[in-house]
């Protein structure tokens, strides 16, 4: 039987989102994404509380008492559940979970479960570790410095050089991630740019936020970042449906792909700091006056420190896209 070779984008699309793919099969991922990797949502409830604060701030800037919340790549609804529990009294929220997997049992009945972001919403669209799972082509410079598509064999993840990169993919590489030295690799982020532009375009007014492993031009990793995760461990990326396939996101390219509104790039440490999440230890005097309160504050500081740590979650990129007059 002939071996089947494919580009990484096609192979990953089937492996992740096909009928028996990693994100759709209840057999391969009975616990959803949380069974294989730990995001900020799973690290601490402080993250959901920060998103709730951002949602309330967005509603205030829009001048509305009812606001939409769209969670793109909703997993099993963990972030939505946490945000709904933390929104301030008096703010009415219409929540949407955007996910390819079936609606999980026991989810809050207020949450609308859908496969695509709803159109015409007003409020906050939040995409935590979604863009890194939008499949992309991989390119590698050959001995002459020519960028070629990397082809992969699905059963075992073996790779071989394919044809030269051309057309819109070549233009993207030239602008955002040029390759020249033999062996240099890149993930061609054009599908992510388009996906982000569509997501932001679904907003009538409000704020769209993408949070992800990220890099910007001038600081791209020379050999790319494609990898796999299974059962909480990093594994060799094999597009057979048995593991998550992920690569860091060129968030600066995503920002430039949107022609409306105002974009801002920052990191998670700064973004959460503006929302009141700090890893500072509580004053020692609190231990004497309120020992239980001190222990609670100390625990919260530890969780905040993990969410904002340099070299860890704090380095995640945040792309904030403001759509509509009056938003900042």
PDB file of C-alpha atoms in Angstrom:
ATOM      1  CA  UNK A   1       0.000   0.000   0.000  1.00  0.00           C
ATOM      2  CA  UNK A   2       1.375   3.417  -0.984  1.00  0.00           C
ATOM      3  CA  UNK A   3       2.353   5.734   1.838  1.00  0.00           C
ATOM      4  CA  UNK A   4       0.207   8.849   2.027  1.00  0.00           C
ATOM      5  CA  UNK A   5       1.978  12.172   2.461  1.00  0.00           C
ATOM      6  CA  UNK A   6       0.145  15.422   3.169  1.00  0.00           C
ATOM      7  CA  UNK A   7       0.867  19.005   4.022  1.00  0.00           C
ATOM      8  CA  UNK A   8       0.734  19.698   7.754  1.00  0.00           C
ATOM      9  CA  UNK A   9      -2.385  21.840   7.512  1.00  0.00           C
ATOM     10  CA  UNK A  10      -4.518  19.137   5.881  1.00  0.00           C
ATOM     11  CA  UNK A  11      -3.120  16.417   8.114  1.00  0.00           C
ATOM     12  CA  UNK A  12      -3.696  18.391  11.329  1.00  0.00           C
ATOM     13  CA  UNK A  13      -7.199  19.429  10.289  1.00  0.00           C
ATOM     14  CA  UNK A  14      -8.249  15.790  10.008  1.00  0.00           C
ATOM     15  CA  UNK A  15      -6.306  14.693  13.094  1.00  0.00           C
ATOM     16  CA  UNK A  16      -7.835  17.395  15.303  1.00  0.00           C
ATOM     17  CA  UNK A  17     -11.279  18.053  13.861  1.00  0.00           C
ATOM     18  CA  UNK A  18     -12.238  15.055  11.724  1.00  0.00           C
ATOM     19  CA  UNK A  19     -15.054  12.749  12.824  1.00  0.00           C
ATOM     20  CA  UNK A  20     -12.588  10.692  14.875  1.00  0.00           C
ATOM     21  CA  UNK A  21     -10.267  13.601  15.567  1.00  0.00           C
ATOM     22  CA  UNK A  22      -8.652  14.519  18.844  1.00  0.00           C
ATOM     23  CA  UNK A  23     -11.117  17.306  19.662  1.00  0.00           C
ATOM     24  CA  UNK A  24     -14.256  15.502  18.513  1.00  0.00           C
ATOM     25  CA  UNK A  25     -13.817  11.938  19.681  1.00  0.00           C
ATOM     26  CA  UNK A  26     -15.156  11.246  23.211  1.00  0.00           C
ATOM     27  CA  UNK A  27     -13.007   8.114  23.220  1.00  0.00           C
ATOM     28  CA  UNK A  28      -9.711   9.894  22.515  1.00  0.00           C
ATOM     29  CA  UNK A  29     -10.456  12.850  24.809  1.00  0.00           C
ATOM     30  CA  UNK A  30     -13.163  11.893  27.323  1.00  0.00           C
ATOM     31  CA  UNK A  31     -12.161  14.781  29.602  1.00  0.00           C
ATOM     32  CA  UNK A  32     -11.776  17.295  26.795  1.00  0.00           C
ATOM     33  CA  UNK A  33      -8.666  19.467  26.409  1.00  0.00           C
ATOM     34  CA  UNK A  34      -8.207  19.687  30.191  1.00  0.00           C
ATOM     35  CA  UNK A  35      -7.259  16.011  30.189  1.00  0.00           C
ATOM     36  CA  UNK A  36      -4.183  16.749  28.077  1.00  0.00           C
ATOM     37  CA  UNK A  37      -2.896  20.222  28.902  1.00  0.00           C
ATOM     38  CA  UNK A  38      -3.342  22.889  31.564  1.00  0.00           C
ATOM     39  CA  UNK A  39      -4.357  26.399  30.551  1.00  0.00           C
ATOM     40  CA  UNK A  40      -4.718  29.546  32.637  1.00  0.00           C
ATOM     41  CA  UNK A  41      -8.405  28.674  33.026  1.00  0.00           C
ATOM     42  CA  UNK A  42      -7.473  25.459  34.820  1.00  0.00           C
ATOM     43  CA  UNK A  43      -4.605  27.011  36.780  1.00  0.00           C
ATOM     44  CA  UNK A  44      -6.744  29.324  38.921  1.00  0.00           C
ATOM     45  CA  UNK A  45     -10.276  30.722  39.249  1.00  0.00           C
ATOM     46  CA  UNK A  46      -8.593  34.131  39.313  1.00  0.00           C
ATOM     47  CA  UNK A  47      -8.368  33.950  35.536  1.00  0.00           C
ATOM     48  CA  UNK A  48     -12.141  33.629  35.094  1.00  0.00           C
ATOM     49  CA  UNK A  49     -12.659  36.429  37.612  1.00  0.00           C
ATOM     50  CA  UNK A  50     -10.321  38.642  35.594  1.00  0.00           C
ATOM     51  CA  UNK A  51     -12.281  37.872  32.417  1.00  0.00           C
ATOM     52  CA  UNK A  52     -15.495  38.705  34.301  1.00  0.00           C
ATOM     53  CA  UNK A  53     -13.972  42.057  35.281  1.00  0.00           C
ATOM     54  CA  UNK A  54     -12.998  42.660  31.644  1.00  0.00           C
ATOM     55  CA  UNK A  55     -16.545  41.796  30.563  1.00  0.00           C
ATOM     56  CA  UNK A  56     -18.017  44.259  33.083  1.00  0.00           C
ATOM     57  CA  UNK A  57     -15.588  46.949  31.984  1.00  0.00           C
ATOM     58  CA  UNK A  58     -16.531  46.371  28.341  1.00  0.00           C
ATOM     59  CA  UNK A  59     -20.246  46.600  29.171  1.00  0.00           C
ATOM     60  CA  UNK A  60     -19.666  49.875  31.028  1.00  0.00           C
ATOM     61  CA  UNK A  61     -17.740  51.364  28.110  1.00  0.00           C
ATOM     62  CA  UNK A  62     -20.498  50.277  25.730  1.00  0.00           C
ATOM     63  CA  UNK A  63     -23.124  51.693  28.087  1.00  0.00           C
ATOM     64  CA  UNK A  64     -25.215  48.502  28.145  1.00  0.00           C
ATOM     65  CA  UNK A  65     -26.792  46.439  30.922  1.00  0.00           C
ATOM     66  CA  UNK A  66     -26.962  43.272  28.835  1.00  0.00           C
ATOM     67  CA  UNK A  67     -23.749  42.037  27.249  1.00  0.00           C
ATOM     68  CA  UNK A  68     -22.720  39.088  25.073  1.00  0.00           C
ATOM     69  CA  UNK A  69     -19.819  36.817  26.052  1.00  0.00           C
ATOM     70  CA  UNK A  70     -18.416  34.573  23.316  1.00  0.00           C
ATOM     71  CA  UNK A  71     -15.840  31.951  24.358  1.00  0.00           C
ATOM     72  CA  UNK A  72     -14.095  30.678  21.217  1.00  0.00           C
ATOM     73  CA  UNK A  73     -12.551  27.253  21.754  1.00  0.00           C
ATOM     74  CA  UNK A  74     -14.693  26.719  24.809  1.00  0.00           C
ATOM     75  CA  UNK A  75     -13.472  23.217  25.699  1.00  0.00           C
ATOM     76  CA  UNK A  76     -15.975  21.882  28.202  1.00  0.00           C
ATOM     77  CA  UNK A  77     -17.237  25.321  29.202  1.00  0.00           C
ATOM     78  CA  UNK A  78     -14.858  25.814  32.121  1.00  0.00           C
ATOM     79  CA  UNK A  79     -14.154  29.494  31.442  1.00  0.00           C
ATOM     80  CA  UNK A  80     -17.798  30.362  30.808  1.00  0.00           C
ATOM     81  CA  UNK A  81     -18.824  28.630  34.025  1.00  0.00           C
ATOM     82  CA  UNK A  82     -16.230  30.562  36.010  1.00  0.00           C
ATOM     83  CA  UNK A  83     -17.106  33.911  34.450  1.00  0.00           C
ATOM     84  CA  UNK A  84     -20.849  33.471  35.014  1.00  0.00           C
ATOM     85  CA  UNK A  85     -20.160  32.796  38.686  1.00  0.00           C
ATOM     86  CA  UNK A  86     -18.070  35.962  38.977  1.00  0.00           C
ATOM     87  CA  UNK A  87     -19.975  38.640  37.019  1.00  0.00           C
ATOM     88  CA  UNK A  88     -21.136  41.557  39.163  1.00  0.00           C
ATOM     89  CA  UNK A  89     -24.737  41.684  40.265  1.00  0.00           C
ATOM     90  CA  UNK A  90     -27.022  43.538  37.896  1.00  0.00           C
ATOM     91  CA  UNK A  91     -25.095  42.717  34.709  1.00  0.00           C
ATOM     92  CA  UNK A  92     -27.029  40.387  32.411  1.00  0.00           C
ATOM     93  CA  UNK A  93     -24.827  38.111  30.323  1.00  0.00           C
ATOM     94  CA  UNK A  94     -25.743  36.150  27.199  1.00  0.00           C
ATOM     95  CA  UNK A  95     -23.013  33.467  27.002  1.00  0.00           C
ATOM     96  CA  UNK A  96     -21.952  31.515  23.902  1.00  0.00           C
ATOM     97  CA  UNK A  97     -19.595  28.533  23.809  1.00  0.00           C
ATOM     98  CA  UNK A  98     -17.969  28.059  20.395  1.00  0.00           C
ATOM     99  CA  UNK A  99     -16.611  24.531  20.058  1.00  0.00           C
ATOM    100  CA  UNK A 100     -16.502  21.655  17.543  1.00  0.00           C
ATOM    101  CA  UNK A 101     -17.179  19.039  20.234  1.00  0.00           C
ATOM    102  CA  UNK A 102     -20.712  18.245  21.372  1.00  0.00           C
ATOM    103  CA  UNK A 103     -22.249  20.223  24.211  1.00  0.00           C
ATOM    104  CA  UNK A 104     -21.002  18.769  27.498  1.00  0.00           C
ATOM    105  CA  UNK A 105     -23.604  17.401  29.908  1.00  0.00           C
ATOM    106  CA  UNK A 106     -24.577  19.472  32.919  1.00  0.00           C
ATOM    107  CA  UNK A 107     -23.595  22.801  31.380  1.00  0.00           C
ATOM    108  CA  UNK A 108     -25.401  25.937  32.559  1.00  0.00           C
ATOM    109  CA  UNK A 109     -28.580  26.107  30.428  1.00  0.00           C
ATOM    110  CA  UNK A 110     -27.974  29.814  29.765  1.00  0.00           C
ATOM    111  CA  UNK A 111     -24.957  28.941  27.612  1.00  0.00           C
ATOM    112  CA  UNK A 112     -25.671  28.760  23.886  1.00  0.00           C
ATOM    113  CA  UNK A 113     -23.449  26.048  22.354  1.00  0.00           C
ATOM    114  CA  UNK A 114     -22.469  26.605  18.707  1.00  0.00           C
ATOM    115  CA  UNK A 115     -19.861  25.643  16.114  1.00  0.00           C
ATOM    116  CA  UNK A 116     -19.110  29.190  14.881  1.00  0.00           C
ATOM    117  CA  UNK A 117     -19.037  32.610  16.575  1.00  0.00           C
ATOM    118  CA  UNK A 118     -22.508  34.189  16.429  1.00  0.00           C
ATOM    119  CA  UNK A 119     -22.808  37.272  14.231  1.00  0.00           C
ATOM    120  CA  UNK A 120     -23.731  40.750  15.377  1.00  0.00           C
ATOM    121  CA  UNK A 121     -22.937  40.348  19.072  1.00  0.00           C
ATOM    122  CA  UNK A 122     -22.150  43.235  21.414  1.00  0.00           C
ATOM    123  CA  UNK A 123     -19.709  42.584  24.208  1.00  0.00           C
ATOM    124  CA  UNK A 124     -16.614  40.433  24.725  1.00  0.00           C
ATOM    125  CA  UNK A 125     -15.251  37.729  22.429  1.00  0.00           C
ATOM    126  CA  UNK A 126     -12.532  35.765  24.230  1.00  0.00           C
ATOM    127  CA  UNK A 127     -10.310  33.148  22.589  1.00  0.00           C
ATOM    128  CA  UNK A 128      -7.982  31.463  25.075  1.00  0.00           C
ATOM    129  CA  UNK A 129      -5.515  29.090  23.395  1.00  0.00           C
ATOM    130  CA  UNK A 130      -7.668  28.777  20.284  1.00  0.00           C
ATOM    131  CA  UNK A 131      -5.500  30.172  17.495  1.00  0.00           C
ATOM    132  CA  UNK A 132      -2.604  27.813  18.269  1.00  0.00           C
ATOM    133  CA  UNK A 133      -4.937  24.955  17.283  1.00  0.00           C
ATOM    134  CA  UNK A 134      -5.907  26.468  13.923  1.00  0.00           C
ATOM    135  CA  UNK A 135      -3.946  24.185  11.550  1.00  0.00           C
ATOM    136  CA  UNK A 136      -1.242  25.759   9.403  1.00  0.00           C
ATOM    137  CA  UNK A 137       1.287  24.677   6.822  1.00  0.00           C
ATOM    138  CA  UNK A 138       4.892  24.178   7.877  1.00  0.00           C
ATOM    139  CA  UNK A 139       7.718  25.437   5.658  1.00  0.00           C
ATOM    140  CA  UNK A 140      11.443  24.683   5.721  1.00  0.00           C
ATOM    141  CA  UNK A 141      14.326  26.235   3.802  1.00  0.00           C
ATOM    142  CA  UNK A 142      16.201  23.716   1.654  1.00  0.00           C
ATOM    143  CA  UNK A 143      19.958  23.659   0.967  1.00  0.00           C
ATOM    144  CA  UNK A 144      19.541  26.544  -1.491  1.00  0.00           C
ATOM    145  CA  UNK A 145      17.503  28.617   0.967  1.00  0.00           C
ATOM    146  CA  UNK A 146      14.242  27.995  -0.917  1.00  0.00           C
ATOM    147  CA  UNK A 147      11.195  27.703   1.354  1.00  0.00           C
ATOM    148  CA  UNK A 148       9.420  24.400   0.747  1.00  0.00           C
ATOM    149  CA  UNK A 149       6.263  22.959   2.277  1.00  0.00           C
ATOM    150  CA  UNK A 150       6.950  20.183   4.768  1.00  0.00           C
ATOM    151  CA  UNK A 151       4.923  17.043   4.072  1.00  0.00           C
ATOM    152  CA  UNK A 152       4.069  14.588   6.834  1.00  0.00           C
ATOM    153  CA  UNK A 153       3.166  10.908   6.915  1.00  0.00           C
ATOM    154  CA  UNK A 154       0.133  10.619   9.177  1.00  0.00           C
ATOM    155  CA  UNK A 155       0.661   7.212  10.859  1.00  0.00           C
ATOM    156  CA  UNK A 156       4.088   8.020  12.315  1.00  0.00           C
ATOM    157  CA  UNK A 157       4.778  11.748  11.842  1.00  0.00           C
ATOM    158  CA  UNK A 158       7.721  11.225   9.477  1.00  0.00           C
ATOM    159  CA  UNK A 159       8.466  14.293   7.311  1.00  0.00           C
ATOM    160  CA  UNK A 160       9.876  15.049   3.878  1.00  0.00           C
ATOM    161  CA  UNK A 161      10.361  18.228   1.813  1.00  0.00           C
ATOM    162  CA  UNK A 162       7.535  19.099  -0.557  1.00  0.00           C
ATOM    163  CA  UNK A 163       7.135  21.650  -3.345  1.00  0.00           C
ATOM    164  CA  UNK A 164       8.256  25.287  -3.020  1.00  0.00           C
ATOM    165  CA  UNK A 165       5.958  27.651  -1.130  1.00  0.00           C
ATOM    166  CA  UNK A 166       4.079  29.900  -3.557  1.00  0.00           C
ATOM    167  CA  UNK A 167       1.207  32.396  -3.784  1.00  0.00           C
ATOM    168  CA  UNK A 168      -0.352  33.920  -0.670  1.00  0.00           C
ATOM    169  CA  UNK A 169       1.655  31.589   1.608  1.00  0.00           C
ATOM    170  CA  UNK A 170       4.917  32.835   0.087  1.00  0.00           C
ATOM    171  CA  UNK A 171       3.799  36.450   0.475  1.00  0.00           C
ATOM    172  CA  UNK A 172       2.960  35.791   4.132  1.00  0.00           C
ATOM    173  CA  UNK A 173       6.379  34.266   4.768  1.00  0.00           C
ATOM    174  CA  UNK A 174       8.164  37.152   3.098  1.00  0.00           C
ATOM    175  CA  UNK A 175       6.319  39.696   5.220  1.00  0.00           C
ATOM    176  CA  UNK A 176       6.076  37.934   8.554  1.00  0.00           C
ATOM    177  CA  UNK A 177       8.586  35.072   8.807  1.00  0.00           C
ATOM    178  CA  UNK A 178      11.240  35.090   6.057  1.00  0.00           C
ATOM    179  CA  UNK A 179      13.417  31.987   5.738  1.00  0.00           C
ATOM    180  CA  UNK A 180      16.897  31.981   4.240  1.00  0.00           C
ATOM    181  CA  UNK A 181      19.311  29.619   5.994  1.00  0.00           C
ATOM    182  CA  UNK A 182      19.014  25.872   5.237  1.00  0.00           C
ATOM    183  CA  UNK A 183      16.974  24.053   7.879  1.00  0.00           C
ATOM    184  CA  UNK A 184      15.099  27.099   9.170  1.00  0.00           C
ATOM    185  CA  UNK A 185      11.412  26.386   9.665  1.00  0.00           C
ATOM    186  CA  UNK A 186       8.249  28.424  10.004  1.00  0.00           C
ATOM    187  CA  UNK A 187       4.553  27.887  10.559  1.00  0.00           C
ATOM    188  CA  UNK A 188       2.638  29.841   7.895  1.00  0.00           C
ATOM    189  CA  UNK A 189       0.059  31.720   9.971  1.00  0.00           C
ATOM    190  CA  UNK A 190      -2.221  32.932   7.166  1.00  0.00           C
ATOM    191  CA  UNK A 191      -5.166  30.643   8.186  1.00  0.00           C
ATOM    192  CA  UNK A 192      -4.944  32.058  11.702  1.00  0.00           C
ATOM    193  CA  UNK A 193      -4.965  35.635  10.404  1.00  0.00           C
ATOM    194  CA  UNK A 194      -8.125  34.865   8.447  1.00  0.00           C
ATOM    195  CA  UNK A 195      -9.735  33.034  11.378  1.00  0.00           C
ATOM    196  CA  UNK A 196      -9.046  35.944  13.715  1.00  0.00           C
ATOM    197  CA  UNK A 197     -10.375  38.475  11.199  1.00  0.00           C
ATOM    198  CA  UNK A 198     -13.604  36.463  10.928  1.00  0.00           C
ATOM    199  CA  UNK A 199     -13.917  36.262  14.712  1.00  0.00           C
ATOM    200  CA  UNK A 200     -13.443  40.016  15.170  1.00  0.00           C
ATOM    201  CA  UNK A 201     -15.841  40.589  12.284  1.00  0.00           C
ATOM    202  CA  UNK A 202     -18.583  38.802  14.216  1.00  0.00           C
ATOM    203  CA  UNK A 203     -18.645  41.664  16.738  1.00  0.00           C
ATOM    204  CA  UNK A 204     -21.058  44.518  16.209  1.00  0.00           C
ATOM    205  CA  UNK A 205     -19.237  46.379  18.966  1.00  0.00           C
ATOM    206  CA  UNK A 206     -17.060  45.404  21.878  1.00  0.00           C
ATOM    207  CA  UNK A 207     -13.721  43.805  22.563  1.00  0.00           C
ATOM    208  CA  UNK A 208     -12.115  40.718  21.004  1.00  0.00           C
ATOM    209  CA  UNK A 209      -9.220  39.098  22.895  1.00  0.00           C
ATOM    210  CA  UNK A 210      -6.890  36.322  21.762  1.00  0.00           C
ATOM    211  CA  UNK A 211      -4.620  34.783  24.408  1.00  0.00           C
ATOM    212  CA  UNK A 212      -1.958  32.357  23.273  1.00  0.00           C
ATOM    213  CA  UNK A 213       1.618  31.163  23.053  1.00  0.00           C
ATOM    214  CA  UNK A 214       2.963  33.867  20.760  1.00  0.00           C
ATOM    215  CA  UNK A 215       5.912  35.487  19.037  1.00  0.00           C
ATOM    216  CA  UNK A 216       6.456  38.584  16.897  1.00  0.00           C
ATOM    217  CA  UNK A 217       8.609  39.415  13.895  1.00  0.00           C
ATOM    218  CA  UNK A 218      12.233  39.772  14.859  1.00  0.00           C
ATOM    219  CA  UNK A 219      11.835  37.190  17.612  1.00  0.00           C
ATOM    220  CA  UNK A 220      10.541  34.157  15.707  1.00  0.00           C
ATOM    221  CA  UNK A 221      11.936  30.762  16.768  1.00  0.00           C
ATOM    222  CA  UNK A 222      14.345  29.634  14.007  1.00  0.00           C
ATOM    223  CA  UNK A 223      13.019  26.079  13.839  1.00  0.00           C
ATOM    224  CA  UNK A 224       9.314  26.652  14.484  1.00  0.00           C
ATOM    225  CA  UNK A 225       7.273  25.474  17.454  1.00  0.00           C
ATOM    226  CA  UNK A 226       5.096  22.610  16.198  1.00  0.00           C
ATOM    227  CA  UNK A 227       4.585  20.019  18.936  1.00  0.00           C
ATOM    228  CA  UNK A 228       2.057  17.615  20.447  1.00  0.00           C
ATOM    229  CA  UNK A 229       0.452  17.089  23.857  1.00  0.00           C
ATOM    230  CA  UNK A 230      -1.122  13.970  25.304  1.00  0.00           C
ATOM    231  CA  UNK A 231      -2.104  13.238  28.895  1.00  0.00           C
ATOM    232  CA  UNK A 232      -0.374  16.344  30.215  1.00  0.00           C
ATOM    233  CA  UNK A 233       2.946  15.601  28.503  1.00  0.00           C
ATOM    234  CA  UNK A 234       4.636  17.056  25.458  1.00  0.00           C
ATOM    235  CA  UNK A 235       4.992  14.402  22.751  1.00  0.00           C
ATOM    236  CA  UNK A 236       6.253  14.113  19.191  1.00  0.00           C
ATOM    237  CA  UNK A 237       3.632  15.663  16.861  1.00  0.00           C
ATOM    238  CA  UNK A 238       1.973  12.822  14.959  1.00  0.00           C
ATOM    239  CA  UNK A 239      -1.231  13.679  13.030  1.00  0.00           C
ATOM    240  CA  UNK A 240      -3.027  10.406  13.767  1.00  0.00           C
ATOM    241  CA  UNK A 241      -5.713  11.834  16.075  1.00  0.00           C
ATOM    242  CA  UNK A 242      -4.031  10.610  19.257  1.00  0.00           C
ATOM    243  CA  UNK A 243      -2.654  13.948  20.496  1.00  0.00           C
ATOM    244  CA  UNK A 244      -3.144  17.676  20.443  1.00  0.00           C
ATOM    245  CA  UNK A 245      -1.188  19.467  17.710  1.00  0.00           C
ATOM    246  CA  UNK A 246      -0.177  23.025  18.463  1.00  0.00           C
ATOM    247  CA  UNK A 247       2.187  25.768  17.316  1.00  0.00           C
ATOM    248  CA  UNK A 248       2.787  29.246  18.688  1.00  0.00           C
ATOM    249  CA  UNK A 249       0.930  32.140  17.072  1.00  0.00           C
ATOM    250  CA  UNK A 250       2.297  35.122  15.136  1.00  0.00           C
ATOM    251  CA  UNK A 251      -0.066  37.495  16.938  1.00  0.00           C
ATOM    252  CA  UNK A 252       1.365  40.570  15.205  1.00  0.00           C
ATOM    253  CA  UNK A 253       0.263  39.126  11.864  1.00  0.00           C
ATOM    254  CA  UNK A 254      -3.197  38.389  13.284  1.00  0.00           C
ATOM    255  CA  UNK A 255      -3.451  41.976  14.498  1.00  0.00           C
ATOM    256  CA  UNK A 256      -2.600  43.352  11.063  1.00  0.00           C
ATOM    257  CA  UNK A 257      -5.186  41.127   9.377  1.00  0.00           C
ATOM    258  CA  UNK A 258      -8.099  43.071  10.935  1.00  0.00           C
ATOM    259  CA  UNK A 259      -8.957  46.347   9.210  1.00  0.00           C
ATOM    260  CA  UNK A 260     -11.503  47.695  11.702  1.00  0.00           C
ATOM    261  CA  UNK A 261     -11.100  48.876  15.245  1.00  0.00           C
ATOM    262  CA  UNK A 262      -7.899  49.359  17.219  1.00  0.00           C
ATOM    263  CA  UNK A 263      -5.481  46.545  18.108  1.00  0.00           C
ATOM    264  CA  UNK A 264      -3.210  46.297  21.130  1.00  0.00           C
ATOM    265  CA  UNK A 265      -0.527  43.680  21.797  1.00  0.00           C
ATOM    266  CA  UNK A 266       0.653  42.984  25.327  1.00  0.00           C
ATOM    267  CA  UNK A 267       1.495  40.037  27.560  1.00  0.00           C
ATOM    268  CA  UNK A 268      -0.574  38.241  30.176  1.00  0.00           C
ATOM    269  CA  UNK A 269       1.389  39.656  33.079  1.00  0.00           C
ATOM    270  CA  UNK A 270       0.522  43.226  32.051  1.00  0.00           C
ATOM    271  CA  UNK A 271      -3.046  42.438  30.982  1.00  0.00           C
ATOM    272  CA  UNK A 272      -3.954  40.666  34.219  1.00  0.00           C
ATOM    273  CA  UNK A 273      -2.206  43.353  36.245  1.00  0.00           C
ATOM    274  CA  UNK A 274      -4.598  45.918  34.772  1.00  0.00           C
ATOM    275  CA  UNK A 275      -7.453  43.677  35.902  1.00  0.00           C
ATOM    276  CA  UNK A 276      -6.226  43.495  39.488  1.00  0.00           C
ATOM    277  CA  UNK A 277      -4.411  40.146  39.404  1.00  0.00           C
ATOM    278  CA  UNK A 278      -1.127  40.479  41.262  1.00  0.00           C
ATOM    279  CA  UNK A 279       1.272  37.976  42.763  1.00  0.00           C
ATOM    280  CA  UNK A 280       2.283  40.340  45.577  1.00  0.00           C
ATOM    281  CA  UNK A 281       2.273  38.708  48.998  1.00  0.00           C
ATOM    282  CA  UNK A 282      -0.239  40.062  51.529  1.00  0.00           C
ATOM    283  CA  UNK A 283       1.188  42.236  54.326  1.00  0.00           C
ATOM    284  CA  UNK A 284       2.615  40.153  57.138  1.00  0.00           C
ATOM    285  CA  UNK A 285       0.625  42.124  59.686  1.00  0.00           C
ATOM    286  CA  UNK A 286      -2.544  40.529  58.342  1.00  0.00           C
ATOM    287  CA  UNK A 287      -1.358  37.186  59.695  1.00  0.00           C
ATOM    288  CA  UNK A 288      -1.740  38.508  63.243  1.00  0.00           C
ATOM    289  CA  UNK A 289      -4.998  40.413  62.802  1.00  0.00           C
ATOM    290  CA  UNK A 290      -6.761  37.929  60.488  1.00  0.00           C
ATOM    291  CA  UNK A 291      -4.919  34.600  60.190  1.00  0.00           C
ATOM    292  CA  UNK A 292      -7.593  32.963  58.013  1.00  0.00           C
ATOM    293  CA  UNK A 293      -7.763  36.008  55.738  1.00  0.00           C
ATOM    294  CA  UNK A 294      -3.961  35.996  55.492  1.00  0.00           C
ATOM    295  CA  UNK A 295      -3.921  32.375  54.383  1.00  0.00           C
ATOM    296  CA  UNK A 296      -6.607  33.041  51.765  1.00  0.00           C
ATOM    297  CA  UNK A 297      -4.718  36.071  50.469  1.00  0.00           C
ATOM    298  CA  UNK A 298      -1.469  34.099  50.418  1.00  0.00           C
ATOM    299  CA  UNK A 299      -3.101  31.308  48.416  1.00  0.00           C
ATOM    300  CA  UNK A 300      -4.547  33.817  45.936  1.00  0.00           C
ATOM    301  CA  UNK A 301      -1.134  35.477  45.589  1.00  0.00           C
ATOM    302  CA  UNK A 302       0.411  32.112  44.770  1.00  0.00           C
ATOM    303  CA  UNK A 303      -2.183  31.458  42.074  1.00  0.00           C
ATOM    304  CA  UNK A 304      -1.746  34.970  40.691  1.00  0.00           C
ATOM    305  CA  UNK A 305       2.017  34.481  40.629  1.00  0.00           C
ATOM    306  CA  UNK A 306       1.587  31.389  38.443  1.00  0.00           C
ATOM    307  CA  UNK A 307      -0.736  33.237  36.050  1.00  0.00           C
ATOM    308  CA  UNK A 308       1.719  36.134  35.691  1.00  0.00           C
ATOM    309  CA  UNK A 309       5.074  34.347  35.965  1.00  0.00           C
ATOM    310  CA  UNK A 310       7.936  35.329  33.676  1.00  0.00           C
ATOM    311  CA  UNK A 311       8.966  32.350  31.597  1.00  0.00           C
ATOM    312  CA  UNK A 312       5.516  30.799  32.091  1.00  0.00           C
ATOM    313  CA  UNK A 313       1.892  31.829  31.725  1.00  0.00           C
ATOM    314  CA  UNK A 314       2.745  35.486  32.222  1.00  0.00           C
ATOM    315  CA  UNK A 315       4.578  35.488  28.884  1.00  0.00           C
ATOM    316  CA  UNK A 316       1.465  34.506  26.923  1.00  0.00           C
ATOM    317  CA  UNK A 317       0.550  37.060  24.292  1.00  0.00           C
ATOM    318  CA  UNK A 318      -2.699  39.024  24.565  1.00  0.00           C
ATOM    319  CA  UNK A 319      -4.109  40.594  21.416  1.00  0.00           C
ATOM    320  CA  UNK A 320      -6.945  42.986  22.269  1.00  0.00           C
ATOM    321  CA  UNK A 321      -9.030  44.326  19.410  1.00  0.00           C
ATOM    322  CA  UNK A 322     -11.385  47.192  20.271  1.00  0.00           C
ATOM    323  CA  UNK A 323     -14.389  47.560  17.970  1.00  0.00           C
ATOM    324  CA  UNK A 324     -16.771  50.509  18.294  1.00  0.00           C
ATOM    325  CA  UNK A 325     -16.662  54.109  19.448  1.00  0.00           C
ATOM    326  CA  UNK A 326     -15.802  54.776  23.057  1.00  0.00           C
ATOM    327  CA  UNK A 327     -13.861  51.550  23.682  1.00  0.00           C
ATOM    328  CA  UNK A 328     -10.261  51.772  24.876  1.00  0.00           C
TER     329      UNK A 328
END
